[in-house]
mmCIF file of C-alpha atoms and ligand atoms in Angstrom:
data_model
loop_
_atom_site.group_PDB
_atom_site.id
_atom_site.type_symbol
_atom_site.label_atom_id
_atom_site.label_comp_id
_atom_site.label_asym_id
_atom_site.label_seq_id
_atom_site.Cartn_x
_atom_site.Cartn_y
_atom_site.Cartn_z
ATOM 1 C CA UNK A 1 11.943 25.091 11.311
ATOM 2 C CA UNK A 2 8.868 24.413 9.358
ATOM 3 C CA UNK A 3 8.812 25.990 5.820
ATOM 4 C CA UNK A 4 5.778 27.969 4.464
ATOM 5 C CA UNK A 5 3.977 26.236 1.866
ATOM 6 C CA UNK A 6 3.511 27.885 -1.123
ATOM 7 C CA UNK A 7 -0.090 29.145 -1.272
ATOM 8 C CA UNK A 8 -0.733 29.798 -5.203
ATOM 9 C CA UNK A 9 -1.509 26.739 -7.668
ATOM 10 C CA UNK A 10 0.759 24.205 -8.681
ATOM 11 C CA UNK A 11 1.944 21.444 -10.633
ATOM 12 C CA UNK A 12 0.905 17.861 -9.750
ATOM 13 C CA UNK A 13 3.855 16.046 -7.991
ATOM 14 C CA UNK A 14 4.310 12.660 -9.123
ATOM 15 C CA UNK A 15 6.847 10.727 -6.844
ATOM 16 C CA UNK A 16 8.560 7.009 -7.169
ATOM 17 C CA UNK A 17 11.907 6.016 -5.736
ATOM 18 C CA UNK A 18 13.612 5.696 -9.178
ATOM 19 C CA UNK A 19 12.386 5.868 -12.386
ATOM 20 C CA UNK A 20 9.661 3.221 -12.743
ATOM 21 C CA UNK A 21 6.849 5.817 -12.033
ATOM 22 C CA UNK A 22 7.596 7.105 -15.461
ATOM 23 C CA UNK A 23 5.576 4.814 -16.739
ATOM 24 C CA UNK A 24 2.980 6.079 -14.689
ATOM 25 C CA UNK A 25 3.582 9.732 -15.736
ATOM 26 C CA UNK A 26 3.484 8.810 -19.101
ATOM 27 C CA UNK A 27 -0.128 7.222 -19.124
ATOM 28 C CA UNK A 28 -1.587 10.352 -16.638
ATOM 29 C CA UNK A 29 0.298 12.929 -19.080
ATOM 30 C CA UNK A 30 -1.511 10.561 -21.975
ATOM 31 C CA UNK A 31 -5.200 11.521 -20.366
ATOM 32 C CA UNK A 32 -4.431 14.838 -19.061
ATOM 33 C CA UNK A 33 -2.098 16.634 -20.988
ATOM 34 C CA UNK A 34 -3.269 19.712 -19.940
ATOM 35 C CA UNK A 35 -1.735 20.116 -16.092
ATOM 36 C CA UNK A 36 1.660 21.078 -15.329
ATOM 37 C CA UNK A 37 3.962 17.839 -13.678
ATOM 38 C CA UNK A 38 6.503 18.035 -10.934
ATOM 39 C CA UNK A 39 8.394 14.394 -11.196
ATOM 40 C CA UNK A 40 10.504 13.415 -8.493
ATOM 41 C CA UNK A 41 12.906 9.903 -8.389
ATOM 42 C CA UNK A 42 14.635 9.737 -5.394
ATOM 43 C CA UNK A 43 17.271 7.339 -7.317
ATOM 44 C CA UNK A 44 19.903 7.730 -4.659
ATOM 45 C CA UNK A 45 17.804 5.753 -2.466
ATOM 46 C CA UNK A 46 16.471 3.318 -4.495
ATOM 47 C CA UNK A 47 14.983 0.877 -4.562
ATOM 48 C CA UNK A 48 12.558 1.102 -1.831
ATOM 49 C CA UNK A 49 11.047 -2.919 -1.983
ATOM 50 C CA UNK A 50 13.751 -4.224 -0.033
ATOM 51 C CA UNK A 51 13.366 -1.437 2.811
ATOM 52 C CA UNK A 52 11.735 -1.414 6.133
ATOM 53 C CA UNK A 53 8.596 0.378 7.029
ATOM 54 C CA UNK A 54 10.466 3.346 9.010
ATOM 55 C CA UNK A 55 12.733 3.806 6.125
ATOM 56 C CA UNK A 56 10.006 3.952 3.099
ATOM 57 C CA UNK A 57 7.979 5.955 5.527
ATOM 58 C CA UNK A 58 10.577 8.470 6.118
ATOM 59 C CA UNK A 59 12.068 8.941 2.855
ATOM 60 C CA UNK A 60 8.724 9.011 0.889
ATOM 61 C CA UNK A 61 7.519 11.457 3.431
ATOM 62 C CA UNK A 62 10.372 13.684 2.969
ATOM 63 C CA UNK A 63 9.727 13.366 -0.743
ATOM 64 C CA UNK A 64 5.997 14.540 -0.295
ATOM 65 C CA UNK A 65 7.209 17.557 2.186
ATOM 66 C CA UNK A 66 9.519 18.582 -0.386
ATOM 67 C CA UNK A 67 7.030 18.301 -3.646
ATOM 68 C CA UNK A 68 4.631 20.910 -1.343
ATOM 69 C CA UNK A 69 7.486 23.145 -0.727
ATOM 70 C CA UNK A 70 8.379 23.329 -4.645
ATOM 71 C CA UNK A 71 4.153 23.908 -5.083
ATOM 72 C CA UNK A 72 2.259 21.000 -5.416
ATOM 73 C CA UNK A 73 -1.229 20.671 -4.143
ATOM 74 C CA UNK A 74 -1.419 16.857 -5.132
ATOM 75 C CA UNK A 75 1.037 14.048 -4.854
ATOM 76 C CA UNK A 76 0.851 11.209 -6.474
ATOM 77 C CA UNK A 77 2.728 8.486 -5.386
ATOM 78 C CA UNK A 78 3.677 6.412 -8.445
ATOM 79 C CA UNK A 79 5.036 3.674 -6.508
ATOM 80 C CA UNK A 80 3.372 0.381 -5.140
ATOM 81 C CA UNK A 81 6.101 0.705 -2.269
ATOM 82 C CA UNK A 82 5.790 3.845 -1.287
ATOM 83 C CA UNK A 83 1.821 3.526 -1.892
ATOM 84 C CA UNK A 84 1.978 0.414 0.073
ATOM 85 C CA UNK A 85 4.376 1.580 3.514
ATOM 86 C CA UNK A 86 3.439 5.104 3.668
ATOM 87 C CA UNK A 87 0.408 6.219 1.875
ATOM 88 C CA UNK A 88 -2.153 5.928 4.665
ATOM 89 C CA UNK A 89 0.441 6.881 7.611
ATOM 90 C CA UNK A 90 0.991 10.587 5.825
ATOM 91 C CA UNK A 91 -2.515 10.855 4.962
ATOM 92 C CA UNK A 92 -3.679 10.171 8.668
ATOM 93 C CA UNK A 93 -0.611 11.552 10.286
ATOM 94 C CA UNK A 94 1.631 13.806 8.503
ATOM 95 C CA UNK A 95 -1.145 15.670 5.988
ATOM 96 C CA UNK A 96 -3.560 17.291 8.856
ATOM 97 C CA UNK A 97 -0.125 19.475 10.200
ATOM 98 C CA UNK A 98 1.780 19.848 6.935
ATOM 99 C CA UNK A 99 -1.466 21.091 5.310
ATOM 100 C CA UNK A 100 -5.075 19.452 5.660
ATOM 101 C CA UNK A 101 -6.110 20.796 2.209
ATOM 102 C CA UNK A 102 -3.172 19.269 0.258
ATOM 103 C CA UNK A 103 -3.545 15.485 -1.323
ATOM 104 C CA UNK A 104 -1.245 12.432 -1.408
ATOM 105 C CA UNK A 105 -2.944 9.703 -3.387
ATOM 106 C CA UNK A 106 -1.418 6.146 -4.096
ATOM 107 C CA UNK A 107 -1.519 3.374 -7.009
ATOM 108 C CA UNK A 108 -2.955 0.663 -5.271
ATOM 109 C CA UNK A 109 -6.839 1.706 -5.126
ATOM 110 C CA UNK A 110 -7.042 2.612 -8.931
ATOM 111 C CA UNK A 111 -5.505 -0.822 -9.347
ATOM 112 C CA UNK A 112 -7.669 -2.631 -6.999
ATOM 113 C CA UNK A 113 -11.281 -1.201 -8.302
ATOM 114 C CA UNK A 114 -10.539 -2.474 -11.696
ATOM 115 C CA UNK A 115 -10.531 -6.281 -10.888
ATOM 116 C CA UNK A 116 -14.011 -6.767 -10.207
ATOM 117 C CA UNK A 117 -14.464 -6.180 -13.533
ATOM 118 C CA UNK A 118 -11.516 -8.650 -15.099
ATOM 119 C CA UNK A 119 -11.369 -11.679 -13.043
ATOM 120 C CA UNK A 120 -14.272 -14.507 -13.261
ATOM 121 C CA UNK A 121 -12.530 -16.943 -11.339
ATOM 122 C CA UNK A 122 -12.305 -14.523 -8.633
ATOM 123 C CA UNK A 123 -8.973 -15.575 -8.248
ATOM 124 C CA UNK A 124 -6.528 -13.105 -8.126
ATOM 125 C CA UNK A 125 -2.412 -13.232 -8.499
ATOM 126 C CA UNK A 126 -0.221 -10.170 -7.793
ATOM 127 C CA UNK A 127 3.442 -9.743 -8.872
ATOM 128 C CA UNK A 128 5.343 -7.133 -6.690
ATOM 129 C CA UNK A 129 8.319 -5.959 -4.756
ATOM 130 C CA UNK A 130 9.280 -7.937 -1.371
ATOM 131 C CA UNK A 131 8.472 -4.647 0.026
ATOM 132 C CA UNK A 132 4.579 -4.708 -0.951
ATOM 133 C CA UNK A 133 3.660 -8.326 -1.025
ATOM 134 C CA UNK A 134 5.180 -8.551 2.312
ATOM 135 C CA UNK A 135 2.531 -4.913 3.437
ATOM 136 C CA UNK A 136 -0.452 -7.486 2.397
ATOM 137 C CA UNK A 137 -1.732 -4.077 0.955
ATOM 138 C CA UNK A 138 -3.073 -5.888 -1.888
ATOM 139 C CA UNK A 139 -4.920 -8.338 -0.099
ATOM 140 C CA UNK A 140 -6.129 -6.077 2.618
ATOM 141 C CA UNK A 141 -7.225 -3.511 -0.386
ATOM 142 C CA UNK A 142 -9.161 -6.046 -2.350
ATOM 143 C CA UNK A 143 -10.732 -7.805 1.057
ATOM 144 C CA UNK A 144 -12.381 -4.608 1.571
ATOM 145 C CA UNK A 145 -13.884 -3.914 -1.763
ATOM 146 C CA UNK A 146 -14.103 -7.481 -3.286
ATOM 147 C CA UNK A 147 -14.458 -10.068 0.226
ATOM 148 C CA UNK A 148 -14.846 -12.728 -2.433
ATOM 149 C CA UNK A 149 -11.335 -12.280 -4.470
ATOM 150 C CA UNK A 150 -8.901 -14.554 -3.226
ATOM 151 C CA UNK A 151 -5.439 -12.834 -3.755
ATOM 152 C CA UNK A 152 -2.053 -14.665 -4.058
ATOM 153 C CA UNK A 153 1.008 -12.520 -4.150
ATOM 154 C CA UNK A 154 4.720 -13.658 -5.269
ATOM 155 C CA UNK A 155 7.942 -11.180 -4.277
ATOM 156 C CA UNK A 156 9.763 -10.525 -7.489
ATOM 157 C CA UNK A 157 12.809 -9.317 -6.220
ATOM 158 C CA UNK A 158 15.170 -9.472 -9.182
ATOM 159 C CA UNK A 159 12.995 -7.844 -12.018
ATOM 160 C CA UNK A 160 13.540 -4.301 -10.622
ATOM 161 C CA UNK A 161 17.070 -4.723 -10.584
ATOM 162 C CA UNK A 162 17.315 -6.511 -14.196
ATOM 163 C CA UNK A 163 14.934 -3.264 -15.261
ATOM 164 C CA UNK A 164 17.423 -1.294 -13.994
ATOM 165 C CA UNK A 165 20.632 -2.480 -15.313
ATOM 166 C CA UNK A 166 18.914 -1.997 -18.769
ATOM 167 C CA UNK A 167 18.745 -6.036 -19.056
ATOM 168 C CA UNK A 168 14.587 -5.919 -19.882
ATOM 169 C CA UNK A 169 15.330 -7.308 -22.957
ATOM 170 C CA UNK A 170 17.953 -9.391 -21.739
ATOM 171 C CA UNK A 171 18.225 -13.232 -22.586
ATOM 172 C CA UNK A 172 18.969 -14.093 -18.993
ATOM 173 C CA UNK A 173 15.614 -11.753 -17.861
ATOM 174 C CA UNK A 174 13.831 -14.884 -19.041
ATOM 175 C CA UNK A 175 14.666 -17.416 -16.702
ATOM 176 C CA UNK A 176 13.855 -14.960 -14.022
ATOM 177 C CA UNK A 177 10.365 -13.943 -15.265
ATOM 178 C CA UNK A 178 9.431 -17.284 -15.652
ATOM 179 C CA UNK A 179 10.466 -17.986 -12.929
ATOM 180 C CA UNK A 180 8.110 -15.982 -10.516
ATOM 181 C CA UNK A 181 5.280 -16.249 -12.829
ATOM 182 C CA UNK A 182 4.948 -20.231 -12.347
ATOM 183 C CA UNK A 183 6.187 -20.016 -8.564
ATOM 184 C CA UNK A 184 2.697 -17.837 -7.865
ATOM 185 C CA UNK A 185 0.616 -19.666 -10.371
ATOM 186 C CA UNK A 186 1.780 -22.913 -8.506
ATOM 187 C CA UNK A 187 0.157 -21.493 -5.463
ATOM 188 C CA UNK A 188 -3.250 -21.115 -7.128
ATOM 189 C CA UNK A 189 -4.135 -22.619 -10.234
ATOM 190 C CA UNK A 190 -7.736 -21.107 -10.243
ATOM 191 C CA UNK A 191 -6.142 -17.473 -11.036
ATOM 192 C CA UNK A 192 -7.511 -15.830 -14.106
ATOM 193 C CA UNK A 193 -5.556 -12.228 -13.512
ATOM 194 C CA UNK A 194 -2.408 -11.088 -12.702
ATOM 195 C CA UNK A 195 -1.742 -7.347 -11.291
ATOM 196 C CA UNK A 196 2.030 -6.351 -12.274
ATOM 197 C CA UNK A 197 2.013 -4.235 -8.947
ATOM 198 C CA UNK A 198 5.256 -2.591 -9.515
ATOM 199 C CA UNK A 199 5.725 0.467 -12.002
ATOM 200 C CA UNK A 200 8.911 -1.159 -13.450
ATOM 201 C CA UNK A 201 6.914 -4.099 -14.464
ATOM 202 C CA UNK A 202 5.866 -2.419 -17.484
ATOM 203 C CA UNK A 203 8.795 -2.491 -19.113
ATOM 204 C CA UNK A 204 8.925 -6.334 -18.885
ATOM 205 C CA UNK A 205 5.589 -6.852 -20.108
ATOM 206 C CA UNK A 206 6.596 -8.035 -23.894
ATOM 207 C CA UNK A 207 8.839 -10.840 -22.088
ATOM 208 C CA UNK A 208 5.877 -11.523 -19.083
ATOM 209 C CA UNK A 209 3.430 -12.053 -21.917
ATOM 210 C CA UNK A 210 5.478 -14.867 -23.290
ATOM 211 C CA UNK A 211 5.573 -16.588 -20.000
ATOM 212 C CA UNK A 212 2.373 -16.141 -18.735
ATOM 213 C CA UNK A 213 -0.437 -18.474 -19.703
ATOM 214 C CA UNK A 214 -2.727 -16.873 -22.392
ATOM 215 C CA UNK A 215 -6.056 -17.315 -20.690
ATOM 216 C CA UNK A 216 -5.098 -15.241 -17.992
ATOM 217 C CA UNK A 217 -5.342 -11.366 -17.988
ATOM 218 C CA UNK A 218 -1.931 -9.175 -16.779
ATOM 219 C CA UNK A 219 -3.722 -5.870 -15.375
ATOM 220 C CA UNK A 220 -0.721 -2.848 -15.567
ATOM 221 C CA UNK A 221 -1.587 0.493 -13.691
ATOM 222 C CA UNK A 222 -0.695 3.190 -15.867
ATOM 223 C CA UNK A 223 -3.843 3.976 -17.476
ATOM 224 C CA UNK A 224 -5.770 2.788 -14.763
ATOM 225 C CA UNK A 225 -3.907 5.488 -11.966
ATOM 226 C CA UNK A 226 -4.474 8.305 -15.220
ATOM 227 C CA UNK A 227 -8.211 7.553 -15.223
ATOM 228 C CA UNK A 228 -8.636 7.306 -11.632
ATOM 229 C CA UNK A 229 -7.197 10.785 -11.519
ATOM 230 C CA UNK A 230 -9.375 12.098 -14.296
ATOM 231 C CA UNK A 231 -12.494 10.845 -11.922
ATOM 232 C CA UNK A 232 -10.956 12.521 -8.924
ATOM 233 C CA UNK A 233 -10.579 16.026 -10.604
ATOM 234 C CA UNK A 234 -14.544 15.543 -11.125
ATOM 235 C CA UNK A 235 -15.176 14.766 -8.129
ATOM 236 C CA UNK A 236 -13.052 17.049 -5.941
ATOM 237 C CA UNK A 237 -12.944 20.625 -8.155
ATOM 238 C CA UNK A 238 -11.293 22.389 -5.004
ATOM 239 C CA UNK A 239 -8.349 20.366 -5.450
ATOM 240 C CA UNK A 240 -8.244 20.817 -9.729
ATOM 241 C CA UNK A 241 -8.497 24.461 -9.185
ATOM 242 C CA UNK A 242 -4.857 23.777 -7.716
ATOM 243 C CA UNK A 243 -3.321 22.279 -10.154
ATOM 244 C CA UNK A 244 -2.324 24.512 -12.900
ATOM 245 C CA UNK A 245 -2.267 23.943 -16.233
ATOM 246 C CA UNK A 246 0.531 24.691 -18.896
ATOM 247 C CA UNK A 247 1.292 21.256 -20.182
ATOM 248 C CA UNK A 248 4.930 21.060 -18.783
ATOM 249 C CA UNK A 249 6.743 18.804 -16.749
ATOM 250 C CA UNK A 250 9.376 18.981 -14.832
ATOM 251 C CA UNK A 251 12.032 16.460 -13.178
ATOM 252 C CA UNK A 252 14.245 16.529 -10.489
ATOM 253 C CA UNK A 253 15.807 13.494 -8.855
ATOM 254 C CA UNK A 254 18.197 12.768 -5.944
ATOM 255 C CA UNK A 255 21.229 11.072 -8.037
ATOM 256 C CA UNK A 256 23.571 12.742 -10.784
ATOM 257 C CA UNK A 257 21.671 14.434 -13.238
ATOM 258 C CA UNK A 258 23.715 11.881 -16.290
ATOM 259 C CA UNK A 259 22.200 9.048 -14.758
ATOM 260 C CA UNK A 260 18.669 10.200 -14.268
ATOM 261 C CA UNK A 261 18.724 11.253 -18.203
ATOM 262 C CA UNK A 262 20.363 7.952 -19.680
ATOM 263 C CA UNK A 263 18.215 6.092 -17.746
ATOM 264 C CA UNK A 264 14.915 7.841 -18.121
ATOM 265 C CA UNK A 265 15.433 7.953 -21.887
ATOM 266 C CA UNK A 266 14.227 3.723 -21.402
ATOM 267 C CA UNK A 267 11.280 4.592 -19.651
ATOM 268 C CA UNK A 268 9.968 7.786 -21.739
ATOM 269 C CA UNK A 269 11.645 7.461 -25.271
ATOM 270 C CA UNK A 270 12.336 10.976 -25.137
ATOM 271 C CA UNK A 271 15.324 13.735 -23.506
ATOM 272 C CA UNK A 272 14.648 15.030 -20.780
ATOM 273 C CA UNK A 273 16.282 17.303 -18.680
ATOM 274 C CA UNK A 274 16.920 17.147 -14.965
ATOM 275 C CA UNK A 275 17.727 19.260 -11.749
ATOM 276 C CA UNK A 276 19.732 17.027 -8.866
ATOM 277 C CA UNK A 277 18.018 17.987 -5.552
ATOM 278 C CA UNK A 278 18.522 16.980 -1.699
ATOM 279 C CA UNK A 279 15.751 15.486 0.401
ATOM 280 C CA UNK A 280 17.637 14.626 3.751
ATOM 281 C CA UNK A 281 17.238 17.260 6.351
HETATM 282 N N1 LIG B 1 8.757 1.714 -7.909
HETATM 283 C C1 LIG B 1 8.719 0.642 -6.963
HETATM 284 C C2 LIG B 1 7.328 -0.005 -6.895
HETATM 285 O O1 LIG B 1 6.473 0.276 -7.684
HETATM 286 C C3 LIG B 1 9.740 -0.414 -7.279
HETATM 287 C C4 LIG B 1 11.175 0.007 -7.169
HETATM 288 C C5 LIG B 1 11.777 -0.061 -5.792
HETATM 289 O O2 LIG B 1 11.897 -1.154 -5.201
HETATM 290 O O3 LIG B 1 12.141 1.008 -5.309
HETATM 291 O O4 LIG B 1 7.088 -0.808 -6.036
#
């Protein structure tokens, strides 16, 4: 039976499939320290970038359902995968009968608009999961702001894992990350910026800067997504006026609550603590 929705103000709901959108919440909580934060990692499932379209659809919708039930107004989902495989299927779909004046917004537009202003080649590379290089949401993103951006994209499928298993700093990480980073500017050598369209990504940026040629720029979200967010509070008040504002954050996640705080203590560099919750049915 469908669940009544709270109706009072509530935190924003920041959602990834593990713990990479972290780095995401760290950079919005950076800009607006203000609102309250609901974070949700649904590290049970994870990861996502290796998952069908049903599957990322379902579980990131489920994720959504259940940050409205807890009280959020706005979801952000602070995953390329999830942004990439679901985003516009529960805005068109799933938002006008769960509740046409809640919000799901994604990480790929925020990332998208900035390019125009970065890349002179207009020659654009994009690092990712299988999962969204394989969506073409890139591409298709940029084609309709920016027809003139060529994009390239190159499936990094072994720097979530590595991220994961806490091997970031890793001497093995480098073959890996060097790896990727020539096998996508082999495809193009006109490409002058590189979007690290993952939220892990981040956390291998010290070791992709060493590998990546110096005359090209490596765009990361996280500030990008937290001023994106600042604009859309200005621009849509009815939805701020739902999003309350205490300056704390919460986390829940969908795996044992000792793995979500080890783990999260990489992302955040500080404790947190953690409530397990369920999202299947
Ligand atoms: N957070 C996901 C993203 O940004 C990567 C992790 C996963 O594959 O679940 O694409």
């Amino acid at each position: 039976m469908k669940q009544e929705l709270p109706s009072i103000p509530g935190p924003i709901g920041v959602f990834d499939s593990g713990y990479g959108g972290l780095t995401i919440l760290s950079k919005i909580r950076e800009a607006l320290p203000e609102y309250d934060y609901m974070y949700l990692g649904d590290n049970a499932r994870t990861p996502y970038g290796t998952r069908s379209f049903e599957i990322v659809y379902e579980f990131t919708l489920e994720a959504v359902t259940k940050l409205f039930e807890m009280g959020c107004h706005l979801v952000i989902l602070a995953c390329n995968t999830a942004s990439a495989k679901a985003l516009r299927s529960i805005q068109i779909n799933d938002l006008p009968h769960l509740d046409p004046a809640r919000r799901v917004l994604g990480v790929i537009r925020p990332t998208v608009e900035s390019i125009d202003g970065i890349t002179r080649s207009r020659h654009v590379g994009v690092l990712a999961t299988a999962g969204t290089i394989k969506s073409e949401s890139y591409p298709l993103e940029v084609h309709k702001l920016f027809p003139d951006i060529r994009v390239t994209g190159e499936a990094c499928p072994l720097w979530v894992p590595l991220v994961e298993n806490n091997e970031a700093q890793g001497d093995g990480t480098d073959y890996f990350i060097r790896k990727y980073i020539d096998e996508l500017l082999a495809k193009d050598k006109e490409i002058d910026t590189v979007i690290l369209g993952c939220t892990h990504y981040p956390l291998l940026l010290p070791k992709i800067k060493k590998y990546m040629p110096v005359h090209i720029t490596t765009v990361t979200q996280g500030e990008l997504v937290a001023e994106s967010l600042k604009d859309y509070f200005h621009r849509h008040p009815e939805i701020d006026t739902q999003c309350t504002k205490g300056g704390t954050c919460i986390y829940y996640t969908t795996e044992a609550e000792e793995k979500f705080i080890e783990s999260a203590s990489t992302f955040l560099n500080e404790e947190v603590t953690v409530q397990r919750i369920s999202l299947e049915a």
